[in-house]
Coordinates of C-alpha atoms and ligand atoms in Angstrom, one line a residue:
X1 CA 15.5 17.2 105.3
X2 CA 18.0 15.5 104.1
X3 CA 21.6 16.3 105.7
X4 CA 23.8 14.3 103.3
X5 CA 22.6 16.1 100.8
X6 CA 22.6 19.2 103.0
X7 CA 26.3 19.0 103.5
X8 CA 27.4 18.5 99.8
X9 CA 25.5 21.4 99.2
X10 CA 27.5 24.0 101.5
X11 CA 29.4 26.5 100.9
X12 CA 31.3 25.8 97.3
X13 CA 30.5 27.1 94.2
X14 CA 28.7 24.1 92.4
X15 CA 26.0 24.0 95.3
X16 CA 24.1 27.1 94.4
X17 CA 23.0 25.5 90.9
X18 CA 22.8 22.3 93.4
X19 CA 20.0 24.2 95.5
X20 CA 18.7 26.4 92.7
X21 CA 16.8 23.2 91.5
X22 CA 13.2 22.6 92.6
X23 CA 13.7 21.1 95.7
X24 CA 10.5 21.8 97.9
X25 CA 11.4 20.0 101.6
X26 CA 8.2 19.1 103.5
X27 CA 6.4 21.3 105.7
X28 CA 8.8 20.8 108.9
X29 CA 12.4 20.4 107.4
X30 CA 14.2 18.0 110.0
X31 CA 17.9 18.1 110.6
X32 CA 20.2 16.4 113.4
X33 CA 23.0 17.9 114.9
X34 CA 25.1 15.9 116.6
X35 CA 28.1 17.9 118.8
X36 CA 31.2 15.6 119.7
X37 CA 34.7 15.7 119.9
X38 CA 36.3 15.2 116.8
X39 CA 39.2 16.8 114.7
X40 CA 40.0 19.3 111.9
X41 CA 42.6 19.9 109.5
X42 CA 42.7 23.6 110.5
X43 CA 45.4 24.2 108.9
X44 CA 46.2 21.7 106.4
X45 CA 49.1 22.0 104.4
X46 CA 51.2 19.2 106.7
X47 CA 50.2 21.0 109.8
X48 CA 48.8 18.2 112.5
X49 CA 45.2 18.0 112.8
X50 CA 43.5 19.8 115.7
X51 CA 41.3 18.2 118.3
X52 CA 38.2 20.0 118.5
X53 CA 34.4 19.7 119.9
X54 CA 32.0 20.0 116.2
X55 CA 28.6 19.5 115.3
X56 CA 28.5 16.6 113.0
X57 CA 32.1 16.0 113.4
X58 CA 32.4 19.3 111.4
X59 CA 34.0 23.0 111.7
X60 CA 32.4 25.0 111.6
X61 CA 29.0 22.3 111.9
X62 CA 26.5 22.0 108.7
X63 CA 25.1 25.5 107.1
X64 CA 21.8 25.0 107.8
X65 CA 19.3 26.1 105.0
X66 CA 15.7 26.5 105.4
X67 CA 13.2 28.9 103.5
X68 CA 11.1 31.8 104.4
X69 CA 8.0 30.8 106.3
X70 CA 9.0 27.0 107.1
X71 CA 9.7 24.9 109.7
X72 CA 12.1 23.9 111.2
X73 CA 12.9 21.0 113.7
X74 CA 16.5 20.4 114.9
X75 CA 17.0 17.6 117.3
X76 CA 20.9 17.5 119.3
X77 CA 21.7 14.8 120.6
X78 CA 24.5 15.5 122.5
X79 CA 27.5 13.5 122.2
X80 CA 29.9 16.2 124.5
X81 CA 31.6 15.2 127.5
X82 CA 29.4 17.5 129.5
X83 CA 26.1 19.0 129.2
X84 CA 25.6 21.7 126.5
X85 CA 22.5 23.5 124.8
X86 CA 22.0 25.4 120.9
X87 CA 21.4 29.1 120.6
X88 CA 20.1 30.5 117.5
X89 CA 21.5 33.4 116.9
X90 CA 19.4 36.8 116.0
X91 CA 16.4 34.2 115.3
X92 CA 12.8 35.3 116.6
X93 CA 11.3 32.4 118.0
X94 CA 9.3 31.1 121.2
X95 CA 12.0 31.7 124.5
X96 CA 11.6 27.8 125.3
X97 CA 13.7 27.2 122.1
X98 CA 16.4 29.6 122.5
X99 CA 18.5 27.6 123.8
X100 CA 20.0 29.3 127.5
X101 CA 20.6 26.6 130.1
X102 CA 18.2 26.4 133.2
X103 CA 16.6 29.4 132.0
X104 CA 15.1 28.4 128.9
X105 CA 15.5 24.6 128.8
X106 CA 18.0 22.2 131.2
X107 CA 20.9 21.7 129.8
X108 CA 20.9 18.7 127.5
X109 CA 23.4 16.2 129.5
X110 CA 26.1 14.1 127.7
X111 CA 24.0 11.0 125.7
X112 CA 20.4 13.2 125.8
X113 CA 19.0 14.8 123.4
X114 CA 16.4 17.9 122.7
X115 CA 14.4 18.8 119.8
X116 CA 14.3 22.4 119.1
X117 CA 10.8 23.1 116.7
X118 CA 10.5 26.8 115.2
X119 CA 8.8 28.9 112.5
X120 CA 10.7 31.0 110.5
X121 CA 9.6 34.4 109.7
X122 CA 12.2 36.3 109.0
X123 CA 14.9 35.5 106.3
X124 CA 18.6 36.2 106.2
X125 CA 22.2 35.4 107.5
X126 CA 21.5 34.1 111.1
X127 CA 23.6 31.3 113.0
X128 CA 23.8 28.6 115.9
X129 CA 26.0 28.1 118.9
X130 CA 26.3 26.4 122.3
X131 CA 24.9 28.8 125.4
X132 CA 26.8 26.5 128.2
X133 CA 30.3 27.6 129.2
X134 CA 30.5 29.3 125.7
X135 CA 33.2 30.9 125.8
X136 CA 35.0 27.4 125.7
X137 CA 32.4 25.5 123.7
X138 CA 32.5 27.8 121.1
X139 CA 35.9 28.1 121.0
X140 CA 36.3 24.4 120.9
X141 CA 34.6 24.6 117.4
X142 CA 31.0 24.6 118.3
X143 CA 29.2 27.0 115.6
X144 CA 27.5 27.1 112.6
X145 CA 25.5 29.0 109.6
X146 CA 21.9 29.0 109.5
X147 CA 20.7 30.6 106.6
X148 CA 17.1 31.4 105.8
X149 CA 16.4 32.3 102.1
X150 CA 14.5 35.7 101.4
X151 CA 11.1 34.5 99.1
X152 CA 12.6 36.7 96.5
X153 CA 16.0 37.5 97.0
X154 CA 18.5 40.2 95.1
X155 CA 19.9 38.4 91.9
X156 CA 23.7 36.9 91.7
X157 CA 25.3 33.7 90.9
X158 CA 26.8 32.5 93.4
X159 CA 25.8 32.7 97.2
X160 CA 28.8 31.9 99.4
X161 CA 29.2 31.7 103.3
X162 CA 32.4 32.8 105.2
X163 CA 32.4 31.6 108.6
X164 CA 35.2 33.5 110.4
X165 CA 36.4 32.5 113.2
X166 CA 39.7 32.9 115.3
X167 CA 41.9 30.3 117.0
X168 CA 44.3 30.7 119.4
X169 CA 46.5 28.0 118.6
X170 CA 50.0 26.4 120.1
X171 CA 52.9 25.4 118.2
X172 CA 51.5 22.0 117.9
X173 CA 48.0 23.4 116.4
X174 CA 46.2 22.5 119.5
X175 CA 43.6 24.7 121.0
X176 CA 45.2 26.5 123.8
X177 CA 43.7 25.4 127.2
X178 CA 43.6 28.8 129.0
X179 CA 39.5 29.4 128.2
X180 CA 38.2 32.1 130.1
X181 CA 42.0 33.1 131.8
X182 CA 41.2 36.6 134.2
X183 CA 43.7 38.7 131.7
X184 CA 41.6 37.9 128.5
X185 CA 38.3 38.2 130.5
X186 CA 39.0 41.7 132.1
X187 CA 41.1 43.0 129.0
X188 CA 39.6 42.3 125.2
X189 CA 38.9 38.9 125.7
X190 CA 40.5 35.5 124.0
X191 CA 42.2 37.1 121.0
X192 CA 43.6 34.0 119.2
X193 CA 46.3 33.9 116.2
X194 CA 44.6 32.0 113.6
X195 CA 42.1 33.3 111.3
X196 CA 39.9 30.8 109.5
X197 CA 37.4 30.6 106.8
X198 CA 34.7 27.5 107.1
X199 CA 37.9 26.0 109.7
X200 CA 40.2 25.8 106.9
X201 CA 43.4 28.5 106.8
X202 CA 42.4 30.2 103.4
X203 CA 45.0 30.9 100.7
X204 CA 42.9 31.7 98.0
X205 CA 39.1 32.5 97.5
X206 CA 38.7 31.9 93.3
X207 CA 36.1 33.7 91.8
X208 CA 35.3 34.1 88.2
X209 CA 35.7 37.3 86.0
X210 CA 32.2 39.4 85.9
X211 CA 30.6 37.1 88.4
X212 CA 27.8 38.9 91.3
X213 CA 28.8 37.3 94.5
X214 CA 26.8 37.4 97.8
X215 CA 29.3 37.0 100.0
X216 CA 27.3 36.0 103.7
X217 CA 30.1 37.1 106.6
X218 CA 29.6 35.8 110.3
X219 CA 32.0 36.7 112.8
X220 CA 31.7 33.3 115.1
X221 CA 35.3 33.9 117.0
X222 CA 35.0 34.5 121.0
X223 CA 36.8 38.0 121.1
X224 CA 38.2 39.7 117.7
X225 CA 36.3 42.3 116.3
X226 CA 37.1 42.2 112.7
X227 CA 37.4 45.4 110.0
X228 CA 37.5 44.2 106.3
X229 CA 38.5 45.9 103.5
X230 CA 38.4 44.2 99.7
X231 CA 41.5 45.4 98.0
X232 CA 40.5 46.5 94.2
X233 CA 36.8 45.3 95.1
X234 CA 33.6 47.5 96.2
X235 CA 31.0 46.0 98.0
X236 CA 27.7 46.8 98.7
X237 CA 26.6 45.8 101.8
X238 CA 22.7 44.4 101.7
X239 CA 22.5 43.2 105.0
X240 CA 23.1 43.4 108.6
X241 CA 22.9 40.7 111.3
X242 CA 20.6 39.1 108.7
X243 CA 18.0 42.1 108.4
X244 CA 17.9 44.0 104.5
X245 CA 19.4 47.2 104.4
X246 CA 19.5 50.2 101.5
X247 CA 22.3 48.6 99.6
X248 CA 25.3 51.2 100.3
X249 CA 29.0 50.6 100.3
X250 CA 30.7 50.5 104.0
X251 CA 31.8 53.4 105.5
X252 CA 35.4 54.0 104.7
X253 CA 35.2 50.8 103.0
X254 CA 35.8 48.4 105.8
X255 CA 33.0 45.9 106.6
X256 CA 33.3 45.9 111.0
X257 CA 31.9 42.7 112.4
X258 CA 32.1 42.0 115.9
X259 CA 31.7 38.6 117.4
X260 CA 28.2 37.3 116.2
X261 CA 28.0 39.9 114.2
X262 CA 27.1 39.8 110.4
X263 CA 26.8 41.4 107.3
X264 CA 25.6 40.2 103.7
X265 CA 27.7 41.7 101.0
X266 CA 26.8 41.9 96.8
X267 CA 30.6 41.8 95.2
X268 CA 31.0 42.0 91.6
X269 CA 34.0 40.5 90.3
X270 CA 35.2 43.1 87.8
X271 CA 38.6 43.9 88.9
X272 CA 41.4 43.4 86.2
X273 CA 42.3 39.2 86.2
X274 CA 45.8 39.4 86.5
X275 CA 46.5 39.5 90.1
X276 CA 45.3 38.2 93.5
X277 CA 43.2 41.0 95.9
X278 CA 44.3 40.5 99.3
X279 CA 40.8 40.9 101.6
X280 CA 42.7 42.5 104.7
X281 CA 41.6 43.2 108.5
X282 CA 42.9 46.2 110.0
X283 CA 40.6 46.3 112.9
X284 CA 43.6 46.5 115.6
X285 CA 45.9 49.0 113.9
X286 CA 48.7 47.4 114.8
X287 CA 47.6 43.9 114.4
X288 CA 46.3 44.3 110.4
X289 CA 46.7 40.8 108.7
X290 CA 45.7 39.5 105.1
X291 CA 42.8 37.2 105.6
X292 CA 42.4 36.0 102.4
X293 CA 43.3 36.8 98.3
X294 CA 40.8 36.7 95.8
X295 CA 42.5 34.7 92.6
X296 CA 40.9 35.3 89.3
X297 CA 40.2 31.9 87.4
X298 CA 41.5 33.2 84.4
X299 CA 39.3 34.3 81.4
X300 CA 38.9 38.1 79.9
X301 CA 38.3 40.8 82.3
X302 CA 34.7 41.4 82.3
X303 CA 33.7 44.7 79.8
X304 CA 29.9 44.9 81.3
X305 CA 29.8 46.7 84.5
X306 CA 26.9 44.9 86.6
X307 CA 24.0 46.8 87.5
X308 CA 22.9 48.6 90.9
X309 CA 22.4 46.1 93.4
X310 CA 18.7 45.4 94.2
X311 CA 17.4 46.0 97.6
X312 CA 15.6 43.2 99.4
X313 CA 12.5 43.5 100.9
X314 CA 12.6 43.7 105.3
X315 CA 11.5 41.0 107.2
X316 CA 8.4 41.6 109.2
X317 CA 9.2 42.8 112.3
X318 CA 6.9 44.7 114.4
X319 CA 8.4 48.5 114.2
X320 CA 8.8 50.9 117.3
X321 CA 6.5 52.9 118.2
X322 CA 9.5 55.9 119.1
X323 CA 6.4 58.5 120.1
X324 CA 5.3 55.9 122.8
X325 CA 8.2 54.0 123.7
X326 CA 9.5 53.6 127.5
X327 CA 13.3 54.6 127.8
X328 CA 15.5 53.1 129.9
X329 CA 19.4 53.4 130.4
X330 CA 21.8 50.6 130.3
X331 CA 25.2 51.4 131.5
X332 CA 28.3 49.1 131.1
X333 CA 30.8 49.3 133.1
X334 CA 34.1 47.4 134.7
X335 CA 37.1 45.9 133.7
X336 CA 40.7 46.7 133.1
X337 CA 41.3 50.8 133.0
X338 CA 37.8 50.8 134.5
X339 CA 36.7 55.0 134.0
X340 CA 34.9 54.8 137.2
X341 CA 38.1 54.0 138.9
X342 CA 40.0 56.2 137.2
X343 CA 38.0 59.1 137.7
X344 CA 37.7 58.2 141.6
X345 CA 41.4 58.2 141.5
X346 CA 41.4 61.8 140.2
X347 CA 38.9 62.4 143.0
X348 CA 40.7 62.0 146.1
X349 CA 38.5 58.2 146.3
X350 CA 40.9 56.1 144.7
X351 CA 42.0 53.5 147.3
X352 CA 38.6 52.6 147.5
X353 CA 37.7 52.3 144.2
X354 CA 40.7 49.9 143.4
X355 CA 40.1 47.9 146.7
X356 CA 36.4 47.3 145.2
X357 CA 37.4 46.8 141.8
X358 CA 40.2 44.4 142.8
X359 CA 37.4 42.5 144.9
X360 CA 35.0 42.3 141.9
X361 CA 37.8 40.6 140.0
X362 CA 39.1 38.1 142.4
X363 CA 35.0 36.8 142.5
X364 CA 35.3 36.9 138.7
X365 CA 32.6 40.0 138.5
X366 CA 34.8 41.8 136.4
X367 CA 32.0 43.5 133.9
X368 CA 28.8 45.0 135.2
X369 CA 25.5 46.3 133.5
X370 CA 23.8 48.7 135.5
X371 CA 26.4 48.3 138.4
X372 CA 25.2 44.2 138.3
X373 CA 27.9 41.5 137.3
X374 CA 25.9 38.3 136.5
X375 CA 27.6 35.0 136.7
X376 CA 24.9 32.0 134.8
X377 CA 22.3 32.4 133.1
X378 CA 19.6 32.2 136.1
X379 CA 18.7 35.6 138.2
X380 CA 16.6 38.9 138.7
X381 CA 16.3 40.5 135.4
X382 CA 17.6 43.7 134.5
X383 CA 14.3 45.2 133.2
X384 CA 10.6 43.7 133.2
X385 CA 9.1 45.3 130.0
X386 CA 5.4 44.6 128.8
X387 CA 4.7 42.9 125.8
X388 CA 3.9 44.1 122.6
X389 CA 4.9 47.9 124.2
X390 CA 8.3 49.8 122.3
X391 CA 11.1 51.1 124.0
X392 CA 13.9 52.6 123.7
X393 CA 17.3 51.4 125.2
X394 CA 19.9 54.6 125.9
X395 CA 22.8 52.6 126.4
X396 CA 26.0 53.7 127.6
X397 CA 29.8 52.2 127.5
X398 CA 31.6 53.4 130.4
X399 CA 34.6 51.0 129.7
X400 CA 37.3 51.5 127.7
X401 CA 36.6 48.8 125.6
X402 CA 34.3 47.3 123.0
X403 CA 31.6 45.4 123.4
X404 CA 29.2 43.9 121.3
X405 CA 25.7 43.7 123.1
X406 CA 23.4 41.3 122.1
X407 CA 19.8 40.7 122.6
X408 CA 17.9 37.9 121.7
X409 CA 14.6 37.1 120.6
X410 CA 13.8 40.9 119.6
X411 CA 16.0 42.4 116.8
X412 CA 15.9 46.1 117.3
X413 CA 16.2 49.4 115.0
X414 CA 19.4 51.4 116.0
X415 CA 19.1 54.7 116.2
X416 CA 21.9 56.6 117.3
X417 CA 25.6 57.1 118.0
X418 CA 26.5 59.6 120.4
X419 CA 23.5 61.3 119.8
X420 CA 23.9 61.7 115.8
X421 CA 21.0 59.6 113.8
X422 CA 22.4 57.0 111.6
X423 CA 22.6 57.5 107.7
X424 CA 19.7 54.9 107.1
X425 CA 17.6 52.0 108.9
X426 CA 19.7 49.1 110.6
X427 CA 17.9 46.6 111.8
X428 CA 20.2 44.7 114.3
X429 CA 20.8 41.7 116.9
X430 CA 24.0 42.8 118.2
X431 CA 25.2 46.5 117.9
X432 CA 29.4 46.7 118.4
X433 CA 29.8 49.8 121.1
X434 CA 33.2 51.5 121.0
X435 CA 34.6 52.0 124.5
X436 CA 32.7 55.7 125.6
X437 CA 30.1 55.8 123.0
X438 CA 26.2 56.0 123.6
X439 CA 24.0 54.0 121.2
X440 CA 20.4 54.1 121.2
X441 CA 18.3 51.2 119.9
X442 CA 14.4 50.5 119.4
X443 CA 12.2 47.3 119.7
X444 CA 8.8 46.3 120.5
X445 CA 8.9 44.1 123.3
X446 CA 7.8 40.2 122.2
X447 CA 7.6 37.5 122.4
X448 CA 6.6 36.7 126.1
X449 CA 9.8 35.1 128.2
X450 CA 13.1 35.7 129.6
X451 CA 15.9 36.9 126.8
X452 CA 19.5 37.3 127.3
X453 CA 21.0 40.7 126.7
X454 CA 24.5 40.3 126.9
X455 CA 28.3 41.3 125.7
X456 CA 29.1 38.5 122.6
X457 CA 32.5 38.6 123.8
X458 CA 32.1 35.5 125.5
X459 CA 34.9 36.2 128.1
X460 CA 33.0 39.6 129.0
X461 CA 29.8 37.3 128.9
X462 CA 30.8 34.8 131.3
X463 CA 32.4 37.3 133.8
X464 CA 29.7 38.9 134.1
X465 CA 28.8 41.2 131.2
X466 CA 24.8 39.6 131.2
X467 CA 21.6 40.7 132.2
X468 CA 18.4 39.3 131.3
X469 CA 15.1 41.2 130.1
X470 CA 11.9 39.9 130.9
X471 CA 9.0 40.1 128.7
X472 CA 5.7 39.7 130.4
Ligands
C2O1 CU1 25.0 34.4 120.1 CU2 23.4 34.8 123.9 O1 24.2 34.6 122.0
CU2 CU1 32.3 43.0 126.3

């Protein structure tokens, strides 16, 4: 594979008809990914640069496009002042390429390199990050897209990638050092105060009058859970976290996305041409910003409304087998306004409690699942589950705030939300859970290996929000 060519071809409008020609790359498509310090025009506009860490010298790093059914062979040569390692994210492949340090592979130290190899089943919206210290790799600019193309996907003319991600920023546009800090860890982690698209402020997204746009949405930032509503605009969402859905509008219009999350969206451009369309999130209710306005390039507003938006075919997962499946319960619990303290407090036991609780933080365990705080990525896993076998995960947030929990390797089916059966099949890698709520998802255990099941806020992560299942 050629990346040159690779990185012309991202994200703008001129490279779909760019990769719409027959371009047939051989049988493992090679790319290099080179992570280093570097810096971005965040920004722009006259604002000074800002010194990040960026695959290829890029934020985010190269979308990485590959087909249905190929190959593909990534080598990182690592160019980081310290050791790092690439997850794939939502990917099914074997565990010894997924990327967790001293669990799956030793981390690749500062001038080494490692080849990651993989076939790719399944299609969709995926992407890649660092799984060493993440929550300040990632922060430092380490992500990209990785998009698989469906064999036959649903017809529209342009495809277009929004990488979101969120910065927090000083006056000088430099990436605030406080990674990690005990008040973003046990609270809702490293909420920033810059928004960007592809690493670029956005003023304007142009689009053309009557166009179909797949618009692919990842939420790469560390913390901010992100609700997006299209003024004037009504999407159809045909994807989650990579995986076909029925095409249906979002629920109360707003597409919610929280970190790692993602959503594929068919938007037709057929709002009158005379104004921008602010695209808003309102996810914090007192923290709603404009992300972005959609500008008309002119021309005639379009008279022919588009048609009903295909569905894709599903990827081939194995399906649960919910007559058969093992349940178990997975229950999160800690940080600040913990409702195991509070409740022991309104028992008589709260001294005790907050003397425990106040321990837990000062070692940094400040999240737990199933009573356990993990700290790295090596230890007794939560669950040992036998392969090819379903189950069923009942999990529980006692917190009293969100979390988006993430398992790799296996994406499951969720099922429920506080017991009510959702509207239609969701296929999923990482299921947001509002602080209280139950959620019940389904997989079939495979392939063989040790996956991380963890909270994506990578503050949560790191202090202690982790487990690991074992597949045997
Ligand atoms: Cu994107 Cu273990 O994560
Ligand atoms: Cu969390």
């Amino acid at each position: 594979m050629d990346l040159s060519r690779r990185q012309i071809l991202q994200g703008s409008g001129a490279a779909l008809a760019a990769w719409a020609l027959p371009y047939r790359p051989a049988a493992a498509a090679e790319v290099t990914l080179t992570p280093r310090p570097s810096r971005a025009a965040l920004i722009g506009s006259g604002a000074p640069d800002t010194e990040v860490w960026a695959y290829n010298g890029k934020v985010p790093g190269p979308v990485l496009r590959f087909r249905q059914g190929e190959r593909a062979r990534i080598v990182v040569e690592n160019r980081l002042p310290e050791p790092t390692t690439v997850h794939w994210h939502g990917l099914r492949l074997p565990n010894a390429m997924d990327g967790v340090p001293n669990l799956t592979q030793k981390p690749i130290e500062p001038g080494g390199r490692f080849v990651y190899e993989f076939d790719l089943p399944d299609a969709g919206t995926f992407w890649y990050h660092p799984h060493m210290r993440s929550a300040e790799q990632v922060e430092r600019g380490l992500s990209g897209a990785f998009i698989v193309e469906e064999r036959e996907s649903t017809a529209v003319d342009r495809d277009v990638v929004w990488l979101l991600d969120d910065w927090r920023l000083t006056p000088e546009a430099a990436i605030a050092g406080d990674f990690g800090n005990p008040m973003d860890a046990s609270h809702a982690g490293r909420l920033g105060n810059t928004v960007t698209i592809n690493g670029r402020v956005p003023a304007e997204f142009r689009v053309r009058a009557g166009e179909r746009v797949r618009l692919r949405l990842i939420n790469a930032s560390n913390a901010r859970v992100m609700a997006l509503a299209f003024e004037g605009h009504a999407p159809t969402v045909v994807a989650v976290d990579g995986h076909p859905v029925e095409p249906h509008a979002p629920e109360d219009g707003r597409i919610v996305l929280g970190p790692a999350m993602r959503a594929d969206l068919v938007i037709d451009m057929t709002a009158a041409p005379d104004r921008p369309y602010p695209v808003v999130d309102s996810f914090y209710a007192r923290g709603a910003y404009k992300l972005v306005d959609l500008v008309y390039e002119g021309g005639a507003r379009s008279a022919q409304p588009r048609g009903a938006v295909a569905a894709m075919a599903g990827n081939p997962l194995p399906r649960p087998d919910l007559g058969r499946a093992a349940r178990h319960r997975i229950e999160l619990g800690g940080g600040m306004m913990d409702p195991q303290v509070m409740r022991a407090m309104r028992e008589g036991g709260g001294r005790e409690a907050v003397a425990r609780m106040r321990e837990r933080m000062r070692q940094g365990r400040i999240w737990t699942i199933n009573g356990v705080a993990v700290l790295g990525h090596l230890h007794e896993p939560l669950l040992t589950l036998e392969r090819g076998r379903s189950y069923v995960f009942e999990m529980r947030n006692d917190t009293a705030w969100h979390h988006p929990m993430h398992l790799h390797g296996m994406p499951f089916a969720v099922l429920s939300r506080n017991g009510a059966a959702l509207p239609r099949r969701v296929v999923q890698d990482t299921v947001l859970m509002n602080p209280g709520e139950r959620v019940e998802i389904a997989f079939v255990a495979e392939p063989v290996g040790d996956w991380m099941f963890h909270c994506h806020i990578l503050e949560h992560q790191e202090a202690g929000m982790m487990g690991t299942v074992r597949v045997v």
